[in-house]
């Protein structure tokens, strides 16, 4: 019953929130994403995602419901680097890329490798102080770019294939994640 009430509240928030989230490019979506993360705005953050994921993203990041540090664990975030990756290369790390291409068309799918600086309250394997690395799939849904998927980047593989930024922090990222408790 509590879960149904929570989902109902989230649904109403999504429907009633009047701010339109539009961006001309995935790069602009990333800028908005980091702004909403830093300012703890889970409703706006969820609207950056494709429609089928918005409720799940909002539910996961709503601290009042989950009582976990997710979006609220991040005190500040900023973009360090962004690099578009070809769909062929991206599919090595993210097997579902082909599903997005099938559903939205090749011209409506882009994948980016991101380096994001976080200042967090408590480190975990998904959010660490310093630079964190992610792969994100963006799709054009109803004319607007949206996030379809986001994963912690397998930096060891990306560097081995010559697709990384080549920084020392990136080279040590996997080991740093293993040591976080």
Coordinates of C-alpha atoms in Angstrom, one line a residue:
X1 CA 0.0 0.0 0.0
X2 CA 2.8 2.4 0.9
X3 CA 4.5 1.7 -2.4
X4 CA 1.3 2.5 -4.4
X5 CA 0.9 5.7 -2.5
X6 CA 4.5 6.6 -3.1
X7 CA 4.2 5.8 -6.8
X8 CA 1.0 7.9 -7.0
X9 CA 2.7 10.9 -5.4
X10 CA 5.7 10.6 -7.8
X11 CA 3.3 10.3 -10.8
X12 CA 1.4 13.4 -9.7
X13 CA 4.7 15.3 -9.3
X14 CA 5.8 14.3 -12.8
X15 CA 2.5 15.4 -14.3
X16 CA 2.1 18.6 -12.3
X17 CA 5.6 19.9 -12.6
X18 CA 5.4 22.5 -15.3
X19 CA 9.0 23.1 -16.2
X20 CA 9.8 21.8 -19.7
X21 CA 13.2 20.1 -20.0
X22 CA 14.5 20.8 -23.5
X23 CA 18.0 20.7 -24.8
X24 CA 19.4 20.9 -28.3
X25 CA 22.2 18.3 -27.7
X26 CA 23.3 15.6 -25.3
X27 CA 26.0 17.9 -24.1
X28 CA 23.4 20.4 -22.9
X29 CA 21.5 17.5 -21.2
X30 CA 24.7 16.7 -19.3
X31 CA 25.0 20.3 -18.2
X32 CA 21.4 20.3 -16.9
X33 CA 21.9 16.9 -15.3
X34 CA 24.9 18.1 -13.2
X35 CA 23.1 21.3 -12.3
X36 CA 20.0 19.3 -11.0
X37 CA 22.2 16.8 -9.2
X38 CA 24.2 19.6 -7.4
X39 CA 20.9 21.4 -6.5
X40 CA 19.1 18.2 -5.4
X41 CA 16.2 18.5 -7.8
X42 CA 15.1 14.9 -8.4
X43 CA 11.9 15.8 -10.3
X44 CA 13.9 17.9 -12.9
X45 CA 16.6 15.3 -13.0
X46 CA 14.1 12.6 -13.8
X47 CA 12.6 14.6 -16.7
X48 CA 16.0 14.4 -18.4
X49 CA 15.4 10.7 -18.9
X50 CA 13.3 9.0 -21.5
X51 CA 9.6 8.8 -20.5
X52 CA 9.7 5.1 -19.8
X53 CA 12.4 5.6 -17.1
X54 CA 11.2 8.9 -15.5
X55 CA 9.2 7.3 -12.7
X56 CA 11.9 4.8 -11.9
X57 CA 14.6 7.4 -11.8
X58 CA 12.5 9.7 -9.6
X59 CA 11.6 6.9 -7.2
X60 CA 15.2 5.7 -7.0
X61 CA 16.5 9.2 -6.2
X62 CA 13.8 10.5 -4.0
X63 CA 15.4 10.4 -0.5
X64 CA 12.1 10.9 1.2
X65 CA 10.9 7.6 -0.1
X66 CA 14.0 5.4 -0.2
X67 CA 15.8 6.9 2.8
X68 CA 19.1 6.3 1.1
X69 CA 21.8 8.7 -0.1
X70 CA 21.6 8.8 -3.9
X71 CA 21.2 12.2 -5.5
X72 CA 21.3 13.8 -2.1
X73 CA 24.7 12.2 -1.4
X74 CA 26.3 14.6 -3.9
X75 CA 27.2 18.0 -2.5
X76 CA 28.5 19.3 -5.8
X77 CA 29.1 18.0 -9.3
X78 CA 30.9 19.5 -12.3
X79 CA 31.9 18.3 -15.8
X80 CA 35.6 17.5 -16.2
X81 CA 35.4 16.0 -19.7
X82 CA 33.0 14.6 -22.3
X83 CA 33.8 12.5 -25.3
X84 CA 31.4 11.1 -27.9
X85 CA 31.9 7.5 -28.6
X86 CA 30.9 5.7 -31.8
X87 CA 28.0 3.4 -31.5
X88 CA 30.2 0.5 -32.6
X89 CA 32.7 1.2 -29.9
X90 CA 30.0 1.9 -27.3
X91 CA 28.3 -1.4 -28.0
X92 CA 31.5 -3.2 -26.6
X93 CA 30.7 -1.7 -23.2
X94 CA 27.0 -1.3 -23.4
X95 CA 25.3 -4.2 -25.2
X96 CA 21.8 -2.6 -25.2
X97 CA 23.1 0.2 -27.6
X98 CA 21.8 -1.9 -30.5
X99 CA 18.3 -2.0 -29.0
X100 CA 18.2 1.8 -28.8
X101 CA 19.3 2.0 -32.4
X102 CA 16.6 -0.5 -33.4
X103 CA 13.9 1.5 -31.5
X104 CA 15.0 5.1 -32.2
X105 CA 17.1 4.9 -35.3
X106 CA 20.9 5.3 -35.6
X107 CA 20.6 9.1 -36.2
X108 CA 18.7 9.4 -32.9
X109 CA 21.2 7.6 -30.6
X110 CA 24.5 9.0 -29.2
X111 CA 26.8 7.6 -26.5
X112 CA 29.1 9.8 -24.4
X113 CA 32.0 9.0 -22.1
X114 CA 31.9 11.4 -19.2
X115 CA 34.4 12.5 -16.5
X116 CA 32.5 14.1 -13.7
X117 CA 33.9 15.7 -10.5
X118 CA 31.9 14.9 -7.4
X119 CA 32.1 16.2 -3.8
X120 CA 30.1 13.7 -1.8
X121 CA 28.9 13.3 1.8
X122 CA 29.8 9.6 1.9
X123 CA 31.8 7.7 -0.7
X124 CA 30.3 4.6 -2.3
X125 CA 31.2 2.6 -5.4
X126 CA 28.9 4.8 -7.5
X127 CA 29.8 8.2 -6.1
X128 CA 33.3 9.0 -4.9
X129 CA 35.1 12.3 -4.1
X130 CA 37.1 13.3 -7.2
X131 CA 36.6 12.3 -10.8
X132 CA 34.0 9.6 -11.6
X133 CA 33.5 8.1 -15.1
X134 CA 30.3 7.2 -16.8
X135 CA 28.9 6.0 -20.1
X136 CA 25.6 7.5 -21.0
X137 CA 23.2 6.7 -23.9
X138 CA 21.2 9.6 -25.2
X139 CA 18.2 9.1 -27.6
X140 CA 16.1 11.6 -29.4
X141 CA 12.6 11.0 -28.1
X142 CA 9.7 13.0 -29.5
X143 CA 12.3 15.5 -30.9
X144 CA 14.2 16.1 -27.6
X145 CA 17.4 14.5 -26.5
X146 CA 17.0 12.4 -23.3
X147 CA 19.1 10.0 -21.2
X148 CA 18.2 6.4 -21.9
X149 CA 20.9 4.7 -19.8
X150 CA 23.8 5.6 -17.6
X151 CA 26.5 3.2 -16.2
X152 CA 29.7 3.5 -14.3
X153 CA 32.3 3.3 -17.1
X154 CA 34.6 0.3 -17.3
X155 CA 37.7 2.5 -17.4
X156 CA 40.2 -0.3 -17.6
X157 CA 38.6 -1.6 -20.8
X158 CA 38.1 1.8 -22.2
X159 CA 41.7 2.8 -21.7
X160 CA 43.0 -0.5 -23.0
X161 CA 41.0 0.1 -26.2
X162 CA 42.4 3.7 -26.6
X163 CA 39.0 5.4 -25.9
X164 CA 39.7 7.1 -22.7
X165 CA 41.0 10.6 -21.6
X166 CA 44.4 9.1 -20.6
X167 CA 44.6 10.8 -17.2
X168 CA 46.3 9.3 -14.1
X169 CA 43.0 9.5 -12.1
X170 CA 41.2 7.5 -14.9
X171 CA 43.9 4.9 -14.9
X172 CA 43.5 4.4 -11.1
X173 CA 39.6 4.6 -11.1
X174 CA 38.8 0.9 -11.1
X175 CA 41.2 0.3 -8.2
X176 CA 39.9 3.2 -6.3
X177 CA 36.3 1.9 -6.7
X178 CA 37.4 -1.5 -5.3
X179 CA 38.8 0.1 -2.2
X180 CA 35.7 2.1 -1.3
X181 CA 33.6 0.6 1.4

